[in-house]
CSV table of C-alpha atoms in Angstrom, one decimal:
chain,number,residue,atom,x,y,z
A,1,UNK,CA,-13.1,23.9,-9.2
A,2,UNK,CA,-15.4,21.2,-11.1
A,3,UNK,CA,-14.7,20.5,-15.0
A,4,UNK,CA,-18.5,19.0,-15.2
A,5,UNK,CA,-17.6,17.9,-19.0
A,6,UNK,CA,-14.2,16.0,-17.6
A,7,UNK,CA,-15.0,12.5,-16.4
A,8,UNK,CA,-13.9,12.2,-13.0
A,9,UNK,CA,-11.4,10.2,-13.2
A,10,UNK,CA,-9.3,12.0,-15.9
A,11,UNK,CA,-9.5,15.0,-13.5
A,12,UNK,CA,-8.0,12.8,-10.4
A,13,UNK,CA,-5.1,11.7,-13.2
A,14,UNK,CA,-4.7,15.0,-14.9
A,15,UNK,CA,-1.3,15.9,-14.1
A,16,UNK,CA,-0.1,12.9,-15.9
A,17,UNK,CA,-2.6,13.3,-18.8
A,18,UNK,CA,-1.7,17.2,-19.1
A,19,UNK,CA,-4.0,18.3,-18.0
A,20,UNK,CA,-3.2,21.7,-16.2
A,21,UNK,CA,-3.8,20.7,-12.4
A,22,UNK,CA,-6.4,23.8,-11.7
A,23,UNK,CA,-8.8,21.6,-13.9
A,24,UNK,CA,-7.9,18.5,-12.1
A,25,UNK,CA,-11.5,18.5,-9.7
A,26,UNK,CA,-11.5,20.3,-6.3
A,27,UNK,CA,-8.4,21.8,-5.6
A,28,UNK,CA,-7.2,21.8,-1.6
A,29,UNK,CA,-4.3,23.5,0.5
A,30,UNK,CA,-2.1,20.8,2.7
A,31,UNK,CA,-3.4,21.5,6.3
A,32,UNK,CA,-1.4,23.7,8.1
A,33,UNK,CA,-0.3,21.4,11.1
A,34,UNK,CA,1.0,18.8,7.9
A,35,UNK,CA,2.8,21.6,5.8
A,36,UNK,CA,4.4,22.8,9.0
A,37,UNK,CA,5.6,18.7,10.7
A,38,UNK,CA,9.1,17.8,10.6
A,39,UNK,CA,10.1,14.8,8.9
A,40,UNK,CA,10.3,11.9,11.2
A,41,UNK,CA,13.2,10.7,11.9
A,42,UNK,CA,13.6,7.0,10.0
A,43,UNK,CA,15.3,5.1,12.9
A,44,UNK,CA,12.2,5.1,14.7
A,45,UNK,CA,11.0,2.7,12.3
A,46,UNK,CA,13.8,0.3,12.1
A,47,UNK,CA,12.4,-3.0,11.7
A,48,UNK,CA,13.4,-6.4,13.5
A,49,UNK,CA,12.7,-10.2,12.2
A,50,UNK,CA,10.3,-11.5,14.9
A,51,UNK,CA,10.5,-14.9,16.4
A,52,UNK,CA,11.5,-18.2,14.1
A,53,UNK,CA,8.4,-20.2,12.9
A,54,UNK,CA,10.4,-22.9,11.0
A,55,UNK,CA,9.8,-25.9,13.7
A,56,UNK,CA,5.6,-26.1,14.1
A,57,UNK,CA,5.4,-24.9,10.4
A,58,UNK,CA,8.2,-27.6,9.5
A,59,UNK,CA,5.7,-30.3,11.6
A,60,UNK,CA,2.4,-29.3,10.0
A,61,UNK,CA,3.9,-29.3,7.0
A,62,UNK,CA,4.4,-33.6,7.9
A,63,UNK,CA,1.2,-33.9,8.5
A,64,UNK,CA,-1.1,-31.7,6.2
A,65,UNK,CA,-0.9,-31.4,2.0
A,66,UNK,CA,0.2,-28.2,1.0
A,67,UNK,CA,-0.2,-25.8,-2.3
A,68,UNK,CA,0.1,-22.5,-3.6
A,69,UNK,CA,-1.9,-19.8,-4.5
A,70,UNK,CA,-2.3,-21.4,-8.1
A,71,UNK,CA,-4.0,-24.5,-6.6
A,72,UNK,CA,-6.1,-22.5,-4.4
A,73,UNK,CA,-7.5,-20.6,-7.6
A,74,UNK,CA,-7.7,-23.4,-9.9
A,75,UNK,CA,-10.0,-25.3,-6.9
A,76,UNK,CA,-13.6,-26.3,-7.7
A,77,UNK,CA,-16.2,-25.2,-5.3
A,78,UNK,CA,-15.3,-21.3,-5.0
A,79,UNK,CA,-17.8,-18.6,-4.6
A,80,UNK,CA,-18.9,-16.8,-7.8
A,81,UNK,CA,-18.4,-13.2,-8.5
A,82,UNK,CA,-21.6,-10.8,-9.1
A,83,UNK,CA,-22.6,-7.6,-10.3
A,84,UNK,CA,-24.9,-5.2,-8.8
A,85,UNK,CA,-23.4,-3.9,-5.5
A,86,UNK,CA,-21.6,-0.3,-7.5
A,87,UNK,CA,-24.4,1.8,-6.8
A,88,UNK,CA,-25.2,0.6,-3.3
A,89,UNK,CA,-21.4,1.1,-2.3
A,90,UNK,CA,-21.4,4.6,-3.8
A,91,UNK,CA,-18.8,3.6,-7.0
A,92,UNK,CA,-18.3,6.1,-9.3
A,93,UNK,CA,-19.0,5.9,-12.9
A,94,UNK,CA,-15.9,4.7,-15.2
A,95,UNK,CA,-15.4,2.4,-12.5
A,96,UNK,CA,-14.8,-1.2,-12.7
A,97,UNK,CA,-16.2,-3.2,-9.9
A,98,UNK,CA,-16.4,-6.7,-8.7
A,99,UNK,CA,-19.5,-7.7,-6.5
A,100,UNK,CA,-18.8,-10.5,-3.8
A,101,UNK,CA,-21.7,-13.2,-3.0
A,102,UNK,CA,-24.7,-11.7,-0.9
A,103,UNK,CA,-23.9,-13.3,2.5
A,104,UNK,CA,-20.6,-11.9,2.0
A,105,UNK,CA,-21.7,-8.7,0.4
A,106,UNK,CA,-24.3,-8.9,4.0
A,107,UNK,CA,-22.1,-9.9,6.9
A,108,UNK,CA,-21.5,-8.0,9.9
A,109,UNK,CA,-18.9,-10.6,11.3
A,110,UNK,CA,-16.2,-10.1,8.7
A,111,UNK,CA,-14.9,-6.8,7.1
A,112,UNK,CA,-12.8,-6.3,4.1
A,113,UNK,CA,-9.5,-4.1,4.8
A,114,UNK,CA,-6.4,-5.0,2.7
A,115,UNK,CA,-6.4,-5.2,-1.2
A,116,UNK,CA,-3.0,-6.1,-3.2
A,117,UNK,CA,-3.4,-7.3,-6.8
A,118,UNK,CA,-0.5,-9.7,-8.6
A,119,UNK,CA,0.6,-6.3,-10.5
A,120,UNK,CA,2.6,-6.0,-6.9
A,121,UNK,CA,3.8,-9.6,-6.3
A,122,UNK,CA,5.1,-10.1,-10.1
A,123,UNK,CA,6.6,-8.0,-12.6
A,124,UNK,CA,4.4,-10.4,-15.1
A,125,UNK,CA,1.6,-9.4,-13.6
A,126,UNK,CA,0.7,-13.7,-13.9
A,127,UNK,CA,1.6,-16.4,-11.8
A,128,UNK,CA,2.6,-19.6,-13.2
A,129,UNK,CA,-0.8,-20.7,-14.1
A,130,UNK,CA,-1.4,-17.8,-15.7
A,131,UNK,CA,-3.8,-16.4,-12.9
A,132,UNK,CA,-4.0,-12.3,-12.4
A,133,UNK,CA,-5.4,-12.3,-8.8
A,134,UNK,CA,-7.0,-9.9,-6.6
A,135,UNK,CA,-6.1,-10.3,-2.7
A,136,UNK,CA,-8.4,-9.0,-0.5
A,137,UNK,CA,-8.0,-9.5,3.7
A,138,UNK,CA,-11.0,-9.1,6.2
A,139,UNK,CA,-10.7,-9.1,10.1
A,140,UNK,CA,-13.7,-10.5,12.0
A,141,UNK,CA,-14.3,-11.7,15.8
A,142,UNK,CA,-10.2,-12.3,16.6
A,143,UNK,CA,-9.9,-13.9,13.0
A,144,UNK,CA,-8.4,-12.8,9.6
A,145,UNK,CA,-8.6,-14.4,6.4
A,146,UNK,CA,-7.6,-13.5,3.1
A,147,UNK,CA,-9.7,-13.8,-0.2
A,148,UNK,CA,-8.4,-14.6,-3.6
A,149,UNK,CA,-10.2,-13.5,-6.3
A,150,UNK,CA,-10.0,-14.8,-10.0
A,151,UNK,CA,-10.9,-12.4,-12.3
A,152,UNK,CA,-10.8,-13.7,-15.3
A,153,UNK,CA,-13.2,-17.3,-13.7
A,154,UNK,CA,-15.0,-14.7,-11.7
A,155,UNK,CA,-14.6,-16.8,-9.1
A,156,UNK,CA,-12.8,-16.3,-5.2
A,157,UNK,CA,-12.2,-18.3,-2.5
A,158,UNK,CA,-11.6,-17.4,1.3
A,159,UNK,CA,-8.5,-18.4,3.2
A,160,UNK,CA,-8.0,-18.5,6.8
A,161,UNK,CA,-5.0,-16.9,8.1
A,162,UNK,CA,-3.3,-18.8,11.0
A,163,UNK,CA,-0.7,-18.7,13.8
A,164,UNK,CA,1.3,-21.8,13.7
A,165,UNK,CA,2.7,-23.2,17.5
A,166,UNK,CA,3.7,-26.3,19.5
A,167,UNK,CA,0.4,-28.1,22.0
A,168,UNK,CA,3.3,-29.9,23.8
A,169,UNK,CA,4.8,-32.3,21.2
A,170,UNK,CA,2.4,-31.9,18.7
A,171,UNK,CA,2.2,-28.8,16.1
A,172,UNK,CA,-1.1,-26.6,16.0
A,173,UNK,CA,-2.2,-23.7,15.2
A,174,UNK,CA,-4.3,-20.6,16.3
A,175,UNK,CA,-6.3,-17.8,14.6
A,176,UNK,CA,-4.1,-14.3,14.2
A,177,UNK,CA,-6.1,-11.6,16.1
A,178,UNK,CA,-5.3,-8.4,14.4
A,179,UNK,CA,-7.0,-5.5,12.2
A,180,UNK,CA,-5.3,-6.8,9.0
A,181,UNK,CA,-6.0,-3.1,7.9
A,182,UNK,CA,-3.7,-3.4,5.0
A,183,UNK,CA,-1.5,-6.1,2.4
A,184,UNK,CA,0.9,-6.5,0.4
A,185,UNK,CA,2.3,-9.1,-2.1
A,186,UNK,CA,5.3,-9.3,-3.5
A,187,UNK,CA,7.4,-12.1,-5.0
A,188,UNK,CA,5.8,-15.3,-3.0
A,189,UNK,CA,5.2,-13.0,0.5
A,190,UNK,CA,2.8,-11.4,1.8
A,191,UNK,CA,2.6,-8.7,4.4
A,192,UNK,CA,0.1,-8.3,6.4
A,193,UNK,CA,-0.1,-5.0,8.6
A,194,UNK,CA,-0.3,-5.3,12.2
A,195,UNK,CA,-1.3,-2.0,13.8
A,196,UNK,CA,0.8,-2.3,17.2
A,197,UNK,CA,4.2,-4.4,15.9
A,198,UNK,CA,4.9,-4.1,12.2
A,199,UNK,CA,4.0,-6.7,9.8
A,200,UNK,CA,3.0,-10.5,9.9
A,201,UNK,CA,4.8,-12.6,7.2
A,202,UNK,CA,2.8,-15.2,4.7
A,203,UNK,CA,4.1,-17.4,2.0
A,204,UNK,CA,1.7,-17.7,-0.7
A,205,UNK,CA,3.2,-21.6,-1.4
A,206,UNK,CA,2.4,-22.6,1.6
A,207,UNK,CA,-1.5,-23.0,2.4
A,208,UNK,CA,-2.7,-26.1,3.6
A,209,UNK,CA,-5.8,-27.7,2.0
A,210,UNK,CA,-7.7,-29.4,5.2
A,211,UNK,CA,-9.7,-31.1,2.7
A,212,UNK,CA,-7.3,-32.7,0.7
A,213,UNK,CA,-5.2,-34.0,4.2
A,214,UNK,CA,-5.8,-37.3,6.1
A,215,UNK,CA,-5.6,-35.4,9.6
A,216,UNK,CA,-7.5,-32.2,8.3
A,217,UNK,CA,-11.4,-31.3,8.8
A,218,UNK,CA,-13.6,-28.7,6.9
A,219,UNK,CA,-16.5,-29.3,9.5
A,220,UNK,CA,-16.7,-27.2,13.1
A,221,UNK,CA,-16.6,-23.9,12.4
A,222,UNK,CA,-15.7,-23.0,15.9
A,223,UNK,CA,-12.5,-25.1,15.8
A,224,UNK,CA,-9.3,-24.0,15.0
A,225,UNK,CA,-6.2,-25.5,15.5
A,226,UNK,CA,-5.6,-29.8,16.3
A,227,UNK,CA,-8.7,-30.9,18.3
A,228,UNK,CA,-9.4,-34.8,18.7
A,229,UNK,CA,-6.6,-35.8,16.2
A,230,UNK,CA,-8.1,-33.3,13.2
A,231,UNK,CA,-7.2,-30.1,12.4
A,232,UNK,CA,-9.8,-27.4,11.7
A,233,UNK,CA,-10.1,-23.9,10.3
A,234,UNK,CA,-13.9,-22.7,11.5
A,235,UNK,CA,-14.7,-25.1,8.2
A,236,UNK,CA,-12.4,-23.4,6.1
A,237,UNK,CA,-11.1,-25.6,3.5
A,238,UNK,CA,-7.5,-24.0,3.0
A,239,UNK,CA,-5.5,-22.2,6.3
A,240,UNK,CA,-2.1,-20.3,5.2
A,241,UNK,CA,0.4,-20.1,8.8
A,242,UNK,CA,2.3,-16.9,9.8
A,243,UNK,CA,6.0,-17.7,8.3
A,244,UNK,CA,7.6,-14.7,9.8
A,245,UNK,CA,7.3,-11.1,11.1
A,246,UNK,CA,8.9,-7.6,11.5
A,247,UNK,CA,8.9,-6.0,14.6
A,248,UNK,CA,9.4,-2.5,15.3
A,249,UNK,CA,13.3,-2.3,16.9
A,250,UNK,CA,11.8,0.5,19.2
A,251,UNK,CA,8.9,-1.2,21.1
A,252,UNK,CA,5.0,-0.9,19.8
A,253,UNK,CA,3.2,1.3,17.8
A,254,UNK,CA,-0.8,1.5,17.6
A,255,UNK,CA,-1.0,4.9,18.2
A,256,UNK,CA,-0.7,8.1,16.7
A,257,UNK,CA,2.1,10.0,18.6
A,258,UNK,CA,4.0,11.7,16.1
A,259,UNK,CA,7.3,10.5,16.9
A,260,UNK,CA,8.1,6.7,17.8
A,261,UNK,CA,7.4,3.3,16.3
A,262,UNK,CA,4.8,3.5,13.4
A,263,UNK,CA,0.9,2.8,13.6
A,264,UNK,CA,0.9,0.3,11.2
A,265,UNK,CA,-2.3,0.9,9.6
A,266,UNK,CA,-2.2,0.2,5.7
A,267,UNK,CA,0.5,-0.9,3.0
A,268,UNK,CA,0.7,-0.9,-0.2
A,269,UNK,CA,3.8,-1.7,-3.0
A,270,UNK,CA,5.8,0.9,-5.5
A,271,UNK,CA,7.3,-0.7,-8.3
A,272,UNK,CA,8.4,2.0,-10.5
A,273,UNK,CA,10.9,3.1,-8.4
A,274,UNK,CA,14.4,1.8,-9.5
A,275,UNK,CA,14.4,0.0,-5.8
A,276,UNK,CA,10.7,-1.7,-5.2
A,277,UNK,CA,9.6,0.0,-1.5
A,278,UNK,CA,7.2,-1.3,0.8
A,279,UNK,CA,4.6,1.9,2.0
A,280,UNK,CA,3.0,1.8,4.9
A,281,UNK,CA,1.3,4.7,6.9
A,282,UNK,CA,-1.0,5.8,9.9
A,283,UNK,CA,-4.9,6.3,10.3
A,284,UNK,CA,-4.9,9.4,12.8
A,285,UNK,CA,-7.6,11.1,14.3
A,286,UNK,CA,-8.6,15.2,13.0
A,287,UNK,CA,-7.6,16.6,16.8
A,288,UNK,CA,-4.6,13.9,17.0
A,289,UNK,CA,-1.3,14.3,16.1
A,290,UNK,CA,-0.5,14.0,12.3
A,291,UNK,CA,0.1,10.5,10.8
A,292,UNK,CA,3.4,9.5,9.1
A,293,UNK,CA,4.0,7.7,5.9
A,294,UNK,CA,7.1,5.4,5.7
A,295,UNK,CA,8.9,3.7,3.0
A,296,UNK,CA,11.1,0.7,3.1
A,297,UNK,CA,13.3,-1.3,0.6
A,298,UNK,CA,11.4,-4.3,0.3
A,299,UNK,CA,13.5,-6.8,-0.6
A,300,UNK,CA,15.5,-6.2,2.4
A,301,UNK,CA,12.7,-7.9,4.1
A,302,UNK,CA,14.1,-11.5,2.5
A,303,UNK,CA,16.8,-11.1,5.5
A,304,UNK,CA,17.2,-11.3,8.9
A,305,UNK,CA,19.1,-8.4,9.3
A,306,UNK,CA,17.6,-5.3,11.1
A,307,UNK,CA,15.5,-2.9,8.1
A,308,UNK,CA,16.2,0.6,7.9
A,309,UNK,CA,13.2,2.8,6.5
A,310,UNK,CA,14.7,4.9,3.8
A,311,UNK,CA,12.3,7.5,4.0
A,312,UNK,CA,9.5,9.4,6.0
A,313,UNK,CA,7.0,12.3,6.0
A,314,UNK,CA,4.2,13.5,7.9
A,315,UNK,CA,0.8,13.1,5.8
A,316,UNK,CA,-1.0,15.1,3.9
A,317,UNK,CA,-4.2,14.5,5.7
A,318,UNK,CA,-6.3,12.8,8.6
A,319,UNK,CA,-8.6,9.5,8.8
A,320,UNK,CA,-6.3,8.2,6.1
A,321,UNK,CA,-7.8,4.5,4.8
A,322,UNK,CA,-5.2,3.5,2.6
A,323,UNK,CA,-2.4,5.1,-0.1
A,324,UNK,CA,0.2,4.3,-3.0
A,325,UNK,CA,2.2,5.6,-4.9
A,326,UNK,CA,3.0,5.0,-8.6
A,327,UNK,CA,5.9,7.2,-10.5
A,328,UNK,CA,6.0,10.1,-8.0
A,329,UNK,CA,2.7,10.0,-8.2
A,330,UNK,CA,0.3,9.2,-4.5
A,331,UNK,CA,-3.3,8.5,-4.1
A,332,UNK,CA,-5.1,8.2,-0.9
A,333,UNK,CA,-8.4,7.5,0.5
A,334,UNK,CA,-9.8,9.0,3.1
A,335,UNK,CA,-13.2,7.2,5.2
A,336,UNK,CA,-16.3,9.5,6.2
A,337,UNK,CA,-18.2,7.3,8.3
A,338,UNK,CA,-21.9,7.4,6.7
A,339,UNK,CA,-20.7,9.8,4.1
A,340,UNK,CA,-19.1,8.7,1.3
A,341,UNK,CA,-15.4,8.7,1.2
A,342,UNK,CA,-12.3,10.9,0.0
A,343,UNK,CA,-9.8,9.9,-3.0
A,344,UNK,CA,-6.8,12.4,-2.3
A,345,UNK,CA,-4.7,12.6,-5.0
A,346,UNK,CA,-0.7,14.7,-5.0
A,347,UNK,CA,2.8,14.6,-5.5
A,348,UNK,CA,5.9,15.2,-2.5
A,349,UNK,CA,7.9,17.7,-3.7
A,350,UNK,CA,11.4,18.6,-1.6
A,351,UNK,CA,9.5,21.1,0.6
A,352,UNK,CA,6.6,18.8,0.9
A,353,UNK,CA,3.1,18.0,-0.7
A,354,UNK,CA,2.1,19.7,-3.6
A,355,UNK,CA,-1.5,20.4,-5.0
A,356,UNK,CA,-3.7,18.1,-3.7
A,357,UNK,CA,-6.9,17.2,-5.8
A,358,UNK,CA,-9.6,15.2,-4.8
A,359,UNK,CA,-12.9,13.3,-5.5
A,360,UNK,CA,-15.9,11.9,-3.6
A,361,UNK,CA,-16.0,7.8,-4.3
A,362,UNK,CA,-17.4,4.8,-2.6
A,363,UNK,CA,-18.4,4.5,1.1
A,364,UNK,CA,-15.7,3.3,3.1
A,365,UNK,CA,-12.8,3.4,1.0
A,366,UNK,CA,-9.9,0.9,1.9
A,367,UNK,CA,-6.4,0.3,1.5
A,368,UNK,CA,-5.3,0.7,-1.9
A,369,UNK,CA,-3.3,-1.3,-5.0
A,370,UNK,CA,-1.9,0.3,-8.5
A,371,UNK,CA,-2.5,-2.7,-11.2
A,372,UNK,CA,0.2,-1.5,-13.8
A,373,UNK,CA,-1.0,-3.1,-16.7
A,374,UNK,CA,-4.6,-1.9,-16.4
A,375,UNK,CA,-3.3,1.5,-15.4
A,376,UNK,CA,-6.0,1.2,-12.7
A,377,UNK,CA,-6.1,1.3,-8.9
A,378,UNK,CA,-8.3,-1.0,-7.0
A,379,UNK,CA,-9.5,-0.6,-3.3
A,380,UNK,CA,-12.5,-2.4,-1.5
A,381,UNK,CA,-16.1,0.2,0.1
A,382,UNK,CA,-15.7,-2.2,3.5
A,383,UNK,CA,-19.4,-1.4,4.5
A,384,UNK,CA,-22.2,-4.0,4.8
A,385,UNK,CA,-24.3,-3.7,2.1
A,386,UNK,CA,-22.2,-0.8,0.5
A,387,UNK,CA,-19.6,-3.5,-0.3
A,388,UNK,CA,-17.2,-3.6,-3.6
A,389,UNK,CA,-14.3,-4.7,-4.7
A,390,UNK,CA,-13.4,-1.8,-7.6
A,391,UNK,CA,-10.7,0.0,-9.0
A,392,UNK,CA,-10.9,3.4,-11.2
A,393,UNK,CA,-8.7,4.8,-14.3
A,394,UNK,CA,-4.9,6.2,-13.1
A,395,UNK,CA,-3.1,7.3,-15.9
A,396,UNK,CA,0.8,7.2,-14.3
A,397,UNK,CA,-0.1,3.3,-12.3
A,398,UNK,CA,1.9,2.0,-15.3
């Protein structure tokens, strides 16, 4: 059922605005193979603190000038923020939408994945400077970096993601190789999803500016890593190193099995539960088996002690992009290839989804971040030349 006089985005966040959920927008049933899946059991997603990155981090750290996230926004030189790119990318109206540079906007070679917003990292919603930044990640040719957006200078800037190691005596580092499908900050960490071992660990204080160090280089963009005395990041100007990771106690993931170590394919933050979780779920096939959605405490992951999920389900639905979840409330995009995409919205009940709801939006919907204080939801159309950063109205993100 369509309520043509309701704007779309008051029908996806009708159940929180009262609205009765028949007039919500297109009403579905939960797939039959979903409503009928067990719930997985949570030790197969017991998660293990990977190897120690403390000695090559410890010796870069000698050698190159560091800073935090607040530095790297406050730069000069960043790429400007445009408008333009909603309609191309398929944005709906009410929308609020963030246009990236046209080479970016163009390229083939990179492709966004991950958003987080600082409504995750702080309870503030600010860091320090007073900054509210978007986080956006992208993989491209065995590389990932990670974009900071300002909103408020309508500015971003690009940093490389890196692998830090020993070259004999000497520290280096190399580029991370993975899908980067999904982030999330919190605190001064961010997670990265890897889709076959769990999560790579960041720290947003420590990025090192190439430019500002005696024995870094911002030229050869085929470099990376110490070469000739100079260390490079493809031209890059900042490169944050790997810290940490969490690897899944049972062996690898990467596919979708229904049973055994997750397919780490996107993650997002709750904070309005009384303990803040870490979500992170499965992109599965229609004729596969159906994908799981997993919880974790997240500050457990400041240990070193083995992480027990504290809760599992099987998903609603197939081809699943991204999700979150924001006072009992879950949201999830679904990707269509050349048609436009899916936002799924529901609630778990004790015998399993409720009503779900959903909406056509952009092309190639992403991973997905509730901003409290805007009570909005943002997620990035990944698509070359249907590409947006944008985030629509959610009444219960608060």
């Amino acid at each position: 059922m369509t309520i043509l006089n309701v704007p779309w985005w008051r029908r996806i966040a009708g159940l929180a605005a009262g609205v009765p959920l028949a007039a919500t927008g297109t009403v579905l049933a939960v797939p039959e193979q979903a409503a009928a899946a067990t719930a997985p059991a949570l030790r197969e997603f017991d998660l293990r603190r990977g190897p120690d990155r403390g000695a090559p981090i410890r010796a870069l750290d000698g050698r190159l000038h560091h800073v935090g996230a607040d530095a790297v926004l406050g730069s000069s030189g960043g790429k400007r923020l445009r408008g333009g790119c909603g309609k191309a990318a398929g944005v709906p109206a009410q929308s609020l939408v963030y246009c990236f540079d046209k080479a970016d906007s163009a390229t083939r070679q990179w492709v966004p994945q991950g958003v987080t917003t600082i409504s995750d990292a702080e309870a503030a919603e600010r860091l320090a400077g007073g900054s509210r930044p978007l986080l956006v990640s992208w993989h491209g040719g065995g590389r990932v970096k990670v974009t900071f957006v300002d909103p408020d200078r309508r500015t971003y800037r690009h940093v490389l993601l890196v692998y830090p190691t020993m070259k004999g005596k000497k520290p280096t580092f190399t580029d991370v190789d993975i899908h980067a499908g999904g982030i999330a900050w919190y605190g001064d960490k961010l997670y990265v999803a890897d889709t076959h071992h769990g999560l790579r660990e960041f720290d947003t204080r420590l990025i090192f500016d190439l430019r500002q160090s005696k024995a870094g280089s911002t030229r050869g963009s085929g470099r990376v890593g110490l070469h000739g005395g100079k260390y490079h990041g493809h031209g890059y100007r900042y490169v944050m190193p790997q810290t940490g990771s969490w690897k899944f106690a049972q062996g690898w993931g990467g596919k979708c099995r229904g049973s055994g170590p997750l397919r780490m394919s996107w993650v997002a933050i709750d904070r309005t539960t009384w303990r803040h979780v870490l979500i992170a779920g499965e992109w599965c096939r229609p004729k596969g088996p159906r994908g799981r959605v997993v919880t974790w405490p997240v500050q457990a992951l400041n240990g070193t002690r083995t992480v027990r999920a504290d809760w599992a389900a099987p998903l609603p639905y197939d081809r699943l992009q991204g999700a979150v979840r924001a006072n009992g409330h879950w949201w999830f995009t679904q990707g269509l290839g050349k048609k436009r995409g899916r936002l799924f919205m529901t609630r778990r009940e004790w015998w399993g989804w409720g009503g779900v709801t959903y909406r056509t939006i952009s092309y190639g919907p992403e991973d997905l971040s509730c901003y409290r204080g805007q009570h909005r939801i943002w997620t990035v159309a990944e698509y070359a030349h249907k590409r947006a950063l944008w985030s629509f109205p959610a009444a219960p993100c608060r």
